């Protein structure tokens, strides 16, 4: 499976050929190998990434050097350390490849140019941000209301393909349960 | 303390008097008494609310009829069941007054008219949605990385005034801990 930027945007808002050419000129393509970092904690965050193919993990490392998976990003997803991206500050998270990955990169300057230059793109990003917020809110409710078994089943139902692509330790880290608990749940 | 819509918007984007008059014409003011519902589960969600004064709780009730506080909203905050608002579907949450509350109401139709009629307002809502997403992401990381004592201290530090205005049971529900655990933490 390979994502396509134009199809992705046009799920929300139709673009003319000229408009898409304008949009496309604000992105550059890059390929990364499995294990490579797109963002490392402490670095400036230059880009928001749209995943064409592959799989990424966004990781927050706590004071005890324990890694927590904040999110996964696969084909058709956007990912970055967005707090650092939007405030143009240093990364507090890392973004790393779990597979060989191809992304389209959009710098903060180009993001602003897109919003200012084409109102349709501002509408597109408003829709993405709104549904990003709603997805996070749903996840908070899931933490509040569900035990680890239920959260595991919700994730399996929502993203069955993820379970073929990542290790159980990473799923456990995303769900906030121990590897042992997860083994019990998934056996 | 009383919030002011113009000052609130102008923290992000300056408006001329004519522009603010246009914006203001898309809002209506309403007052609710303590305990009154702005949104009840199962009802259509007509409005997004900007809180002028007072305090609201957004509540998700699980299958065992247990209430979970998804968020509080006080002066200068926006609140609604946003999934239902944006998809124009029935509420899965309720929004209720914890104090006598005055709000400005914006219907979904007026929200769209504002975005279409004044690009500055689309920019404003993009910024609110983006930072709403970032706030939720921070809260997810807090659930992943912190125990209940730490989450309690973070909340106290971030919103000290909340602790004067709401009961310990509500704080416990927001943090996802039992009332007994919270008493232990706050003693």
PDB file of N, CA and C in Angstrom, chain A residues 2 26 29 54-55 64-65 69 71-72 77 82 98 100 105 114 119 126 132 142 149 159 164 174 176:
ATOM      1  N   UNK A   2       0.485   2.207  -0.800  1.00  0.00           N
ATOM      2  CA  UNK A   2       1.243   3.456  -0.908  1.00  0.00           C
ATOM      3  C   UNK A   2       0.253   4.616  -0.858  1.00  0.00           C
ATOM      4  N   UNK A  26       5.287  22.508  -2.140  1.00  0.00           N
ATOM      5  CA  UNK A  26       5.680  22.798  -0.753  1.00  0.00           C
ATOM      6  C   UNK A  26       6.137  21.550  -0.001  1.00  0.00           C
ATOM      7  N   UNK A  29      10.293  14.955  -0.924  1.00  0.00           N
ATOM      8  CA  UNK A  29      10.215  13.526  -0.600  1.00  0.00           C
ATOM      9  C   UNK A  29      11.527  13.055   0.031  1.00  0.00           C
ATOM     10  N   UNK A  54       5.488   2.754   4.764  1.00  0.00           N
ATOM     11  CA  UNK A  54       6.300   2.459   5.937  1.00  0.00           C
ATOM     12  C   UNK A  54       5.555   2.726   7.231  1.00  0.00           C
ATOM     13  N   UNK A  55       6.317   2.793   8.310  1.00  0.00           N
ATOM     14  CA  UNK A  55       5.710   2.873   9.634  1.00  0.00           C
ATOM     15  C   UNK A  55       6.665   3.586  10.597  1.00  0.00           C
ATOM     16  N   UNK A  64      13.033   8.226  33.791  1.00  0.00           N
ATOM     17  CA  UNK A  64      13.741   6.971  34.100  1.00  0.00           C
ATOM     18  C   UNK A  64      14.211   6.247  32.839  1.00  0.00           C
ATOM     19  N   UNK A  65      14.288   7.001  31.737  1.00  0.00           N
ATOM     20  CA  UNK A  65      14.743   6.463  30.448  1.00  0.00           C
ATOM     21  C   UNK A  65      13.824   5.372  29.905  1.00  0.00           C
ATOM     22  N   UNK A  69       5.270   4.800  23.778  1.00  0.00           N
ATOM     23  CA  UNK A  69       4.823   5.092  22.404  1.00  0.00           C
ATOM     24  C   UNK A  69       3.604   6.005  22.468  1.00  0.00           C
ATOM     25  N   UNK A  71       2.351   7.563  19.635  1.00  0.00           N
ATOM     26  CA  UNK A  71       1.521   7.117  18.513  1.00  0.00           C
ATOM     27  C   UNK A  71       2.355   6.377  17.486  1.00  0.00           C
ATOM     28  N   UNK A  72       1.648   5.635  16.661  1.00  0.00           N
ATOM     29  CA  UNK A  72       2.230   5.040  15.465  1.00  0.00           C
ATOM     30  C   UNK A  72       1.750   5.859  14.277  1.00  0.00           C
ATOM     31  N   UNK A  77      -0.927   8.824   7.082  1.00  0.00           N
ATOM     32  CA  UNK A  77      -0.950   9.557   8.346  1.00  0.00           C
ATOM     33  C   UNK A  77       0.071  10.683   8.325  1.00  0.00           C
ATOM     34  N   UNK A  82       4.486  17.638  17.191  1.00  0.00           N
ATOM     35  CA  UNK A  82       3.747  18.817  16.746  1.00  0.00           C
ATOM     36  C   UNK A  82       3.852  19.999  17.707  1.00  0.00           C
ATOM     37  N   UNK A  98      10.044   2.220  12.074  1.00  0.00           N
ATOM     38  CA  UNK A  98       9.911   0.809  12.438  1.00  0.00           C
ATOM     39  C   UNK A  98      10.052  -0.079  11.198  1.00  0.00           C
ATOM     40  N   UNK A 100      11.407   0.459   6.707  1.00  0.00           N
ATOM     41  CA  UNK A 100      11.860   1.431   5.712  1.00  0.00           C
ATOM     42  C   UNK A 100      10.658   2.319   5.387  1.00  0.00           C
ATOM     43  N   UNK A 105       7.848  15.721   3.235  1.00  0.00           N
ATOM     44  CA  UNK A 105       8.196  16.635   4.329  1.00  0.00           C
ATOM     45  C   UNK A 105       7.645  18.025   4.013  1.00  0.00           C
ATOM     46  N   UNK A 114       1.342  27.500   2.676  1.00  0.00           N
ATOM     47  CA  UNK A 114       0.187  26.766   2.146  1.00  0.00           C
ATOM     48  C   UNK A 114      -1.117  27.336   2.699  1.00  0.00           C
ATOM     49  N   UNK A 119      -6.702  29.014   0.637  1.00  0.00           N
ATOM     50  CA  UNK A 119      -7.606  28.852   1.786  1.00  0.00           C
ATOM     51  C   UNK A 119      -8.090  27.413   1.926  1.00  0.00           C
ATOM     52  N   UNK A 126      -7.428  22.465   9.105  1.00  0.00           N
ATOM     53  CA  UNK A 126      -8.396  22.626  10.201  1.00  0.00           C
ATOM     54  C   UNK A 126      -9.130  21.310  10.439  1.00  0.00           C
ATOM     55  N   UNK A 132      -7.882  15.156  14.653  1.00  0.00           N
ATOM     56  CA  UNK A 132      -6.762  14.747  15.511  1.00  0.00           C
ATOM     57  C   UNK A 132      -7.124  14.959  16.976  1.00  0.00           C
ATOM     58  N   UNK A 142     -10.956   6.356  26.509  1.00  0.00           N
ATOM     59  CA  UNK A 142     -10.646   4.927  26.566  1.00  0.00           C
ATOM     60  C   UNK A 142      -9.764   4.598  27.784  1.00  0.00           C
ATOM     61  N   UNK A 149      -7.339  -4.950  28.923  1.00  0.00           N
ATOM     62  CA  UNK A 149      -7.893  -5.946  27.991  1.00  0.00           C
ATOM     63  C   UNK A 149      -8.812  -5.258  26.975  1.00  0.00           C
ATOM     64  N   UNK A 159      -7.157  -1.079  14.291  1.00  0.00           N
ATOM     65  CA  UNK A 159      -5.982  -1.177  13.406  1.00  0.00           C
ATOM     66  C   UNK A 159      -5.461  -2.603  13.343  1.00  0.00           C
ATOM     67  N   UNK A 164       0.173  -7.004  12.768  1.00  0.00           N
ATOM     68  CA  UNK A 164       1.045  -7.808  11.902  1.00  0.00           C
ATOM     69  C   UNK A 164       2.409  -7.129  11.764  1.00  0.00           C
ATOM     70  N   UNK A 174       2.396   1.341  23.834  1.00  0.00           N
ATOM     71  CA  UNK A 174       1.330   2.245  23.382  1.00  0.00           C
ATOM     72  C   UNK A 174       0.138   2.177  24.329  1.00  0.00           C
ATOM     73  N   UNK A 176       0.205   1.256  27.408  1.00  0.00           N
ATOM     74  CA  UNK A 176       0.554   1.529  28.809  1.00  0.00           C
ATOM     75  C   UNK A 176       0.393   0.316  29.702  1.00  0.00           C
TER      76      UNK A 176
END
